[in-house]
Coordinates of C-alpha atoms and ligand atoms in Angstrom, one line a residue:
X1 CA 30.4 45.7 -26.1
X2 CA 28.8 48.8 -27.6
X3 CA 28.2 52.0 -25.8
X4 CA 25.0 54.0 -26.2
X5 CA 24.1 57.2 -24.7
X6 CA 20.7 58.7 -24.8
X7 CA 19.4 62.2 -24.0
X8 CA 16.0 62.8 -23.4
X9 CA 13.9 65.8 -21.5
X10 CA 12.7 64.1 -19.3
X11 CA 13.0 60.1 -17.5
X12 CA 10.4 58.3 -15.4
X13 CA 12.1 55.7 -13.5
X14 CA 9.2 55.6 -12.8
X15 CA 9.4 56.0 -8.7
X16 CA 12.1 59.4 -10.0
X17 CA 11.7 62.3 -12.9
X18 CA 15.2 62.7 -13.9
X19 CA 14.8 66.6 -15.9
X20 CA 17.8 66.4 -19.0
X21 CA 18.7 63.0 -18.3
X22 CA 21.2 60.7 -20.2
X23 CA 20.3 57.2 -19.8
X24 CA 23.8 54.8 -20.4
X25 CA 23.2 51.4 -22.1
X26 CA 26.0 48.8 -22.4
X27 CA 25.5 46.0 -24.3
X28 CA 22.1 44.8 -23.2
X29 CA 22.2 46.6 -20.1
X30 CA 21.6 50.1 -18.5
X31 CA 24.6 51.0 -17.2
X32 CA 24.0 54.2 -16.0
X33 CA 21.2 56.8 -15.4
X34 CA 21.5 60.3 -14.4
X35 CA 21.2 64.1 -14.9
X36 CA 22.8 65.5 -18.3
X37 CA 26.7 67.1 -17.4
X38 CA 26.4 65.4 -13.7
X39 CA 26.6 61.8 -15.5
X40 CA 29.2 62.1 -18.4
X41 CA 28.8 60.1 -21.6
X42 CA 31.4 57.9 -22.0
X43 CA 34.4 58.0 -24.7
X44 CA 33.2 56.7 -28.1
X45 CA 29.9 56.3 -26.8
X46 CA 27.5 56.4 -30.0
X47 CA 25.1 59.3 -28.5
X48 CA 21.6 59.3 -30.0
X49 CA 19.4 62.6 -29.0
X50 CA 15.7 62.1 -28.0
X51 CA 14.7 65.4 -27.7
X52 CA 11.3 66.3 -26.9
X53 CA 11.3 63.1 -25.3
X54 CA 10.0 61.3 -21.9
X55 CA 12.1 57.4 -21.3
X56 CA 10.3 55.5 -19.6
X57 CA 10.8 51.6 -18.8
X58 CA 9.5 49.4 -21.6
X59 CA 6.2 48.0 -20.9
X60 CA 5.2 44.3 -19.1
X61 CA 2.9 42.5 -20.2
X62 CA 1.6 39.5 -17.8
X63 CA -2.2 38.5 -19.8
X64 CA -1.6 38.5 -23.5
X65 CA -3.1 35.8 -26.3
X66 CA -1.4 37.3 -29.4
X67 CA -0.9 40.2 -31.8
X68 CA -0.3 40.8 -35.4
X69 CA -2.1 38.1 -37.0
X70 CA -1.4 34.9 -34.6
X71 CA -1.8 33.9 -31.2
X72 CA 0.7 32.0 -28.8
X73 CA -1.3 28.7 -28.9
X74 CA 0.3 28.4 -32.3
X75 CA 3.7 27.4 -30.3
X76 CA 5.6 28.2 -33.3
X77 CA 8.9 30.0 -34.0
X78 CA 7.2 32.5 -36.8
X79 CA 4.4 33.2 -34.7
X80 CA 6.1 34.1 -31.4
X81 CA 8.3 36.3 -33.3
X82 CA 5.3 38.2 -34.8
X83 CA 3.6 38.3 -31.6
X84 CA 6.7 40.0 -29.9
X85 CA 7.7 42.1 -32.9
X86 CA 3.9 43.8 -32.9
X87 CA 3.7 44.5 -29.4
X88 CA 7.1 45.7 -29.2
X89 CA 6.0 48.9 -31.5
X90 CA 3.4 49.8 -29.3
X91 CA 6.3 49.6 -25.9
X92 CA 5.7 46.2 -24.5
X93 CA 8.9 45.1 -24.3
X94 CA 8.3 42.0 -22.2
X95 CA 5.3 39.7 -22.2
X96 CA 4.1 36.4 -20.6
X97 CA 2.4 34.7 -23.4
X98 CA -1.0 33.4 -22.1
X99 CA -2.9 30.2 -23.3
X100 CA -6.6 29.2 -23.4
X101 CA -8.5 26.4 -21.9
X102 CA -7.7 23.8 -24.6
X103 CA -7.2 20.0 -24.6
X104 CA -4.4 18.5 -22.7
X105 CA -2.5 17.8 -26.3
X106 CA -3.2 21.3 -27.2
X107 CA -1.9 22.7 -24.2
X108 CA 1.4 20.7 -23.8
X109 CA 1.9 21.2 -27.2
X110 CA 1.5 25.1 -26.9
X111 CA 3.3 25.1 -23.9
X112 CA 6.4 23.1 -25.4
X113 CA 6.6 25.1 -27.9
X114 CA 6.7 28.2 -26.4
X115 CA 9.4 27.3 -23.6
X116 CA 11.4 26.2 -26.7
X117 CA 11.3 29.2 -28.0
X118 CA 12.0 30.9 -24.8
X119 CA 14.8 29.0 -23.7
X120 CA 16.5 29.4 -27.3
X121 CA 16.0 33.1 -26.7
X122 CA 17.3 34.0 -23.3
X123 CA 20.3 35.9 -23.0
X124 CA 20.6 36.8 -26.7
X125 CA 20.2 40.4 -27.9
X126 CA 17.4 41.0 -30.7
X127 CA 17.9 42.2 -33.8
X128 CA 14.7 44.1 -34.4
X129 CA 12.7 45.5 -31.6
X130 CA 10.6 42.6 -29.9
X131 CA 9.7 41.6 -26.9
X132 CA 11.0 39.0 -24.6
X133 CA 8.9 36.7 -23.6
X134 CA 9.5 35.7 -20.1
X135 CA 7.3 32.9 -19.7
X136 CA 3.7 31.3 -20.0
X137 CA 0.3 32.0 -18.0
X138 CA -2.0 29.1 -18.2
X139 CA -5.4 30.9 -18.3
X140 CA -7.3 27.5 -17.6
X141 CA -8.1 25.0 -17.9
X142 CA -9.0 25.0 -14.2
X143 CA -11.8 27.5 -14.6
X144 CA -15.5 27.8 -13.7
X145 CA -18.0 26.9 -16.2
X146 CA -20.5 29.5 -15.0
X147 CA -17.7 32.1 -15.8
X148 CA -16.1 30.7 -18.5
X149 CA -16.1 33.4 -21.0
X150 CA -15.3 32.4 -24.3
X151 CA -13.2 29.5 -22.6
X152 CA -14.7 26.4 -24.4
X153 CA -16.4 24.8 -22.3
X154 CA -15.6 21.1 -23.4
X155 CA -12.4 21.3 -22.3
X156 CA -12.3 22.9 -19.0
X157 CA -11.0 20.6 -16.3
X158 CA -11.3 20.0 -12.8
X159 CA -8.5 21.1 -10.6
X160 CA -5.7 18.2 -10.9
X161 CA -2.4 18.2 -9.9
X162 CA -1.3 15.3 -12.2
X163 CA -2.6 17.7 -14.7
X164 CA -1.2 20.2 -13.4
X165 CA 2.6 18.7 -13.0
X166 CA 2.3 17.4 -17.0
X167 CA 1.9 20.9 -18.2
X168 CA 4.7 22.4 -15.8
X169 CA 6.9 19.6 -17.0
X170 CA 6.2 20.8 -20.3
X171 CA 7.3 24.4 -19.8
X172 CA 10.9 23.3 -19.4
X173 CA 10.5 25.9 -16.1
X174 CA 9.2 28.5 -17.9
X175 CA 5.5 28.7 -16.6
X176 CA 4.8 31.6 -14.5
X177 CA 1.1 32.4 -13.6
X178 CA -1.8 30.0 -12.9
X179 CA -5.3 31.6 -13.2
X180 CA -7.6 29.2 -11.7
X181 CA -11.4 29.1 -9.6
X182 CA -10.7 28.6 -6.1
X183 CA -14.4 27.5 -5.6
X184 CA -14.0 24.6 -7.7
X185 CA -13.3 20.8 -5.8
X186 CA -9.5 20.3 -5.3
X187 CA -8.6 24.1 -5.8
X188 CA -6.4 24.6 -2.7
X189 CA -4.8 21.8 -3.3
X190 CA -4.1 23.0 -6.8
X191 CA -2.4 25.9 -5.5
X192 CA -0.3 24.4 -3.2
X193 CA 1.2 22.6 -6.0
X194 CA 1.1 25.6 -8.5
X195 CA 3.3 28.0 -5.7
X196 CA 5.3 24.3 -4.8
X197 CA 6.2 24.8 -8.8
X198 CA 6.8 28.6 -8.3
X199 CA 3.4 30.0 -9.9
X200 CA 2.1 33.3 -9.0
X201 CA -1.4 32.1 -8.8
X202 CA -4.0 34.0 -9.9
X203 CA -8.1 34.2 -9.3
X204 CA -9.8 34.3 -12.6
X205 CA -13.1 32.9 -14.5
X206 CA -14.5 32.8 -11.4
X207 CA -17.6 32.3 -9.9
X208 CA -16.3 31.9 -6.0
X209 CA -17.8 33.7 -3.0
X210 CA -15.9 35.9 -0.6
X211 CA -15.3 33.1 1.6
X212 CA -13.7 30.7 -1.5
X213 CA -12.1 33.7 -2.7
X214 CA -10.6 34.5 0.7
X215 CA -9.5 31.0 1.7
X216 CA -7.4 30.7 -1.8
X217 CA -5.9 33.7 -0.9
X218 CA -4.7 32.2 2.6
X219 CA -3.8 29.4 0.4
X220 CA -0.8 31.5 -1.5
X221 CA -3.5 33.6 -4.4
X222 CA -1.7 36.7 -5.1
X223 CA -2.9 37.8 -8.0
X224 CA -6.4 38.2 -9.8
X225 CA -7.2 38.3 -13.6
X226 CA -9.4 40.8 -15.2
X227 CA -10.6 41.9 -12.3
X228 CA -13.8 42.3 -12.7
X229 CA -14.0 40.1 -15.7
X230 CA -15.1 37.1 -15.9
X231 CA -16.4 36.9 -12.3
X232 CA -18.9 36.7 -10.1
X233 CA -20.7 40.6 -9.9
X234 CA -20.1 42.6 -6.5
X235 CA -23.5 42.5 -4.2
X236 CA -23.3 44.7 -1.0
X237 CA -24.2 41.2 0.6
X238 CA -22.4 38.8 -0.6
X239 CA -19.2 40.7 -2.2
X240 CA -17.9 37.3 -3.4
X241 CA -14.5 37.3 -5.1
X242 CA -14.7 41.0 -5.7
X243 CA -15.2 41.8 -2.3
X244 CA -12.2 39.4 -1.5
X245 CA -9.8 40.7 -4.1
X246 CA -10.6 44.5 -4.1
X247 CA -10.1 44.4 -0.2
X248 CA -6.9 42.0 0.2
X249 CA -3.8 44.4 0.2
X250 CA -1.2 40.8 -0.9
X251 CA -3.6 40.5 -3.7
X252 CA -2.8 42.6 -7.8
X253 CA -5.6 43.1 -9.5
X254 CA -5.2 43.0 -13.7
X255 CA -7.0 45.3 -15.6
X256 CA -8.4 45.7 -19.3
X257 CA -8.3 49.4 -19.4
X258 CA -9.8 49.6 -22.9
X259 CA -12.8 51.4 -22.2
X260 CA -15.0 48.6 -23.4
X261 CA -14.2 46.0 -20.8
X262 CA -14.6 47.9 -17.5
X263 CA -16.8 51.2 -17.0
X264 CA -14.8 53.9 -15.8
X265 CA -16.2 54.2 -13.1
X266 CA -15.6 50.7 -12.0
X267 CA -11.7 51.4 -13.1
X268 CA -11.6 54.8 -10.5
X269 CA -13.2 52.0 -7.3
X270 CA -10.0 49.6 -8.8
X271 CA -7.8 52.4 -8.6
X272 CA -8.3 54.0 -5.0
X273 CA -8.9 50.1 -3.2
X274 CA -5.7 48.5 -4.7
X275 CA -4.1 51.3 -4.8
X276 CA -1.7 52.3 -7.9
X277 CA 0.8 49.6 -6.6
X278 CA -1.1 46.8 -6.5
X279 CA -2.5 47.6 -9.8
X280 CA -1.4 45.7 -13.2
X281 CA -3.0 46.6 -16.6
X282 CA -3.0 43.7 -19.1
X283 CA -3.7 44.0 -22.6
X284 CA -5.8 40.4 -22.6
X285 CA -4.6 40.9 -26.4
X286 CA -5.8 38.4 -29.1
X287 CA -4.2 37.7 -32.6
X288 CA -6.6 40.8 -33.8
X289 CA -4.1 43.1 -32.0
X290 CA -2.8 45.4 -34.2
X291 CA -4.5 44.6 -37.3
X292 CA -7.6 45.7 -39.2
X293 CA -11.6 44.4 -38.4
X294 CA -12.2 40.8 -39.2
X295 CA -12.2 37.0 -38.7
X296 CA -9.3 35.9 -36.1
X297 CA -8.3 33.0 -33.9
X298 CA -8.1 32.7 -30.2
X299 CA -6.6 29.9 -28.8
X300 CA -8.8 27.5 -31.1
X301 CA -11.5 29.1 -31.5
X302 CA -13.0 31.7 -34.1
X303 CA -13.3 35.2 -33.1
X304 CA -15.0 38.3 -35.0
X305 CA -13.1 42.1 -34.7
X306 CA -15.7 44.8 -35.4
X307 CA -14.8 48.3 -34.1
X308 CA -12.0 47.0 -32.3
X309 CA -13.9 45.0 -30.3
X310 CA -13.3 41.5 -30.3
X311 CA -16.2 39.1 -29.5
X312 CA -16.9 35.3 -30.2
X313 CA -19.8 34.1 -32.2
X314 CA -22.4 34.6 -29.2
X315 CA -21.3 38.1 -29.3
X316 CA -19.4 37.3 -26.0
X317 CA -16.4 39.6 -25.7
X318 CA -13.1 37.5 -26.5
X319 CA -10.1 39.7 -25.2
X320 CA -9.0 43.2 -26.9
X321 CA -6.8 44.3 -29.4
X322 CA -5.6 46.9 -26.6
X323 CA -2.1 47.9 -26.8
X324 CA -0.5 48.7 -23.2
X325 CA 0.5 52.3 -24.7
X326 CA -3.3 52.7 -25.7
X327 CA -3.7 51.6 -21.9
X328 CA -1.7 54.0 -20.4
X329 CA -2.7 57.0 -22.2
X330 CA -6.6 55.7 -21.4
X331 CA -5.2 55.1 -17.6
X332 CA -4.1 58.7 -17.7
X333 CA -6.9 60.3 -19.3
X334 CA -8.9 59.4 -16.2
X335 CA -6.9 61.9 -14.1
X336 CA -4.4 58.9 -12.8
X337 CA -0.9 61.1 -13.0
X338 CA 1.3 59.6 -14.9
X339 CA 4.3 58.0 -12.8
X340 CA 1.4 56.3 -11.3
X341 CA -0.2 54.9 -14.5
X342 CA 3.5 54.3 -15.6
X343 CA 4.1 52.3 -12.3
X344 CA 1.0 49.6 -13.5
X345 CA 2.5 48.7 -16.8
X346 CA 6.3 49.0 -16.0
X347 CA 7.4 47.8 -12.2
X348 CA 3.8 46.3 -10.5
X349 CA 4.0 43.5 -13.4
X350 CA 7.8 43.0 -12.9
X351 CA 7.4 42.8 -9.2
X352 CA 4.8 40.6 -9.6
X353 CA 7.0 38.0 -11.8
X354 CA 9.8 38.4 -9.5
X355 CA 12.0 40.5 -12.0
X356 CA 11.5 44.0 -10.5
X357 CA 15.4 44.6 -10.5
X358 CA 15.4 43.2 -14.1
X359 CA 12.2 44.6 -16.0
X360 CA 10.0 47.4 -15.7
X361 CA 12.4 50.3 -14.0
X362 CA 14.9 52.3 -15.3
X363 CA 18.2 51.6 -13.2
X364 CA 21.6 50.5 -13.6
X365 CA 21.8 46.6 -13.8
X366 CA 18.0 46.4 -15.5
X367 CA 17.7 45.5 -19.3
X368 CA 18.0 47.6 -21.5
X369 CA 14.2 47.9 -22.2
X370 CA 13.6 51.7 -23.0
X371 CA 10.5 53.4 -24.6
X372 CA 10.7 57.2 -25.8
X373 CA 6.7 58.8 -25.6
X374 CA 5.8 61.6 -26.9
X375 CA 3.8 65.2 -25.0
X376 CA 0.4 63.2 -26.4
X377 CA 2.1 59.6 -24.5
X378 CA 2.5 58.0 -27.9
X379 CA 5.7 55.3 -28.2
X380 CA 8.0 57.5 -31.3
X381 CA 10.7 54.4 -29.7
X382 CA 11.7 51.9 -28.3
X383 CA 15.1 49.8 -27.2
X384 CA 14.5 46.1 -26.8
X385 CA 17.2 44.8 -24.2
X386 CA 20.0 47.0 -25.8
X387 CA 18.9 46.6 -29.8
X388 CA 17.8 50.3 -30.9
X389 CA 16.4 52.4 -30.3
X390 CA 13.9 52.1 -33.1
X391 CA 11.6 54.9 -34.1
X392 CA 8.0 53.7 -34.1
X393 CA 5.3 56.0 -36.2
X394 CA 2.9 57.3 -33.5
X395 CA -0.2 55.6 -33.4
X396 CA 0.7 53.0 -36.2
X397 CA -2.5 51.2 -35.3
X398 CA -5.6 51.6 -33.0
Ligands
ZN401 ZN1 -9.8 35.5 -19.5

């Protein structure tokens, strides 16, 4: 098993700064982490210097669609590997790759394919940096029509646990997050059966009042997509989901932090009622993600990239093209220090999937999922359990 030792200026555990700190990695592990001269490099270790350098824990992704020319739906070797190889440059080193309300055959067939791919996957070491995929988020298609989004509308479905069981069955175990409308007929039954299957379930396209909103959450919710998104608005008397989510402590909120989706204003209230551990930002990233303006897919429908921007014919926003790097530093620039900005893209996601001793910290026993930023938090590299590091050009795309 090969040795690696790493020096850096600084670490972010991201709960510690380590000043000078050498960061062991065996095989696909960290084995070690610690001060420079306390925490000796071991004998024949290959030692690569990062000076000028902050390691931080590679990035998690929980609500992501695609990247680099294709989106997850596809199911397909090629396009997985794309997805994670694109994301990877920009620090994500883990994602949960995140469908759209389609038809049943779409879906199973997405999801099969994915879980495939994941399942061939685990345990082996990439070649190139790319991120693992951990597992799938069904974004629908139990969602509410009112707040649909760019969901199509033809093929949202009412809540249905035979549904439900078919598309778990499909994921080969690999399904992770269910966003859903608790308002809808059937819902809490849904989610007993989603957290019976071991989904995190998650409020999203969502219409519900306080009340709904509250009663999933007594039902096993834990977790909210693009909050603020997607859902019913706030109203000092009725509060509906918002009021529900932005005051329940057991609940993480996701957040699009790419300026365009949320004011940022509305990002500071997210911030200071969730607090910065019960925050997750998400990239909600589509196919367009790192690649120039133009026509793109998401799911299975046609989308339009102008700006950045991503909207579907209506001129309905349809996801980002953010990168969780681009998050961060915009996270940051709002005066959020930066352990605490780290904490929502690195351990709040991990925690949230269950792998918080796994993903998203820098400790001994964790992958070996390292990024290297910059003084302007720009990725210059990044270690993909154990393979790397690789240098990364500094803002290679928006
Ligand atoms: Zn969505």
């Amino acid at each position: 098993m090969e040795t690696t030792a790493i020096f850096a200026d600084r670490a972010l555990t991201p709960f510690e700064e380590i000043v000078e700190p050498v960061v062991i990695v065996e095989g696909s592990k960290i084995a070690a982490i610690g001060r420079r001269g306390k925490l000796p490099a071991p004998r024949g270790a290959r030692e690569i210097s990062a000076a000028g350098k902050t390691i931080v824990p590679g990035f998690v992704d929980v609500h992501i669609h695609g990247a680099g020319g294709h989106d997850v739906m596809e199911g397909e070797v090629r396009a997985l590997e794309i997805v994670a190889a694109t994301v990877a440059r920009h620090g994500t080193t883990s994602l949960v790759a995140t469908t759209v309300t389609a038809s049943e055959e779409q879906t199973c067939h997405s999801v099969a394919g994915i879980a495939r791919f994941i399942l061939r996957r685990r345990d082996s070491s990439p070649r190139a940096a790319s991120a693992e995929i951990l597992g799938i988020h069904l974004e629908g298609p139990f969602i509410s029509r009112t707040r649909r989004g760019v969901h199509p509308e033809q093929w949202i479905a009412a809540p249905s646990t035979a549904l439900l069981s078919r598309i778990v069955a499909e994921a080969l175990g690999t399904a992770l997050i269910l966003t859903l409308a608790p308002e809808l007929p059937g819902a809490l039954e849904l989610i007993a059966a989603a957290r019976n299957a071991g989904l995190v379930v998650s409020l999203g396209h969502t219409d519900a009042s306080y009340d709904q909103a509250r009663a999933a959450i007594s039902a096993g919710a834990r977790h909210a997509a693009h909050v603020f998104n997607a859902m019913r608005p706030f109203s000092h008397r009725e509060t509906g989901v918002l009021g529900a989510v932005l005051t329940s402590p057991e609940v993480s909120a996701e957040l699009i932090a790419d300026g365009v989706h949320v004011d940022a204003a509305a990002m500071q209230m997210l911030f200071a009622l969730k607090t910065p551990e019960r925050v997750i930002l998400v990239s909600d990233g589509t196919s367009a993600t790192g690649m120039p303006d133009g026509q793109y897919q998401l799911g299975t429908f046609a989308v339009t990239v102008s700006g950045g921007v991503c909207r579907n014919t209506e001129g309905k926003l349809a996801g980002s093209t953010l990168t969780l790097d681009r998050a961060l530093r915009n996270v940051v620039a709002l005066g959020v220090p930066l352990p605490e900005a780290l904490r929502m893209v690195t351990t709040n996601p991990a925690r949230q999937l269950g792998l918080g001793a796994r993903k998203g910290v820098l400790a001994p026993g964790a992958d070996a999922d390292l990024v290297l930023l910059d003084d302007n938090l720009d990725v210059s590299g990044v270690m993909t359990r154990g393979a790397g590091p690789y240098s990364v050009s500094p803002r290679n795309s928006r």
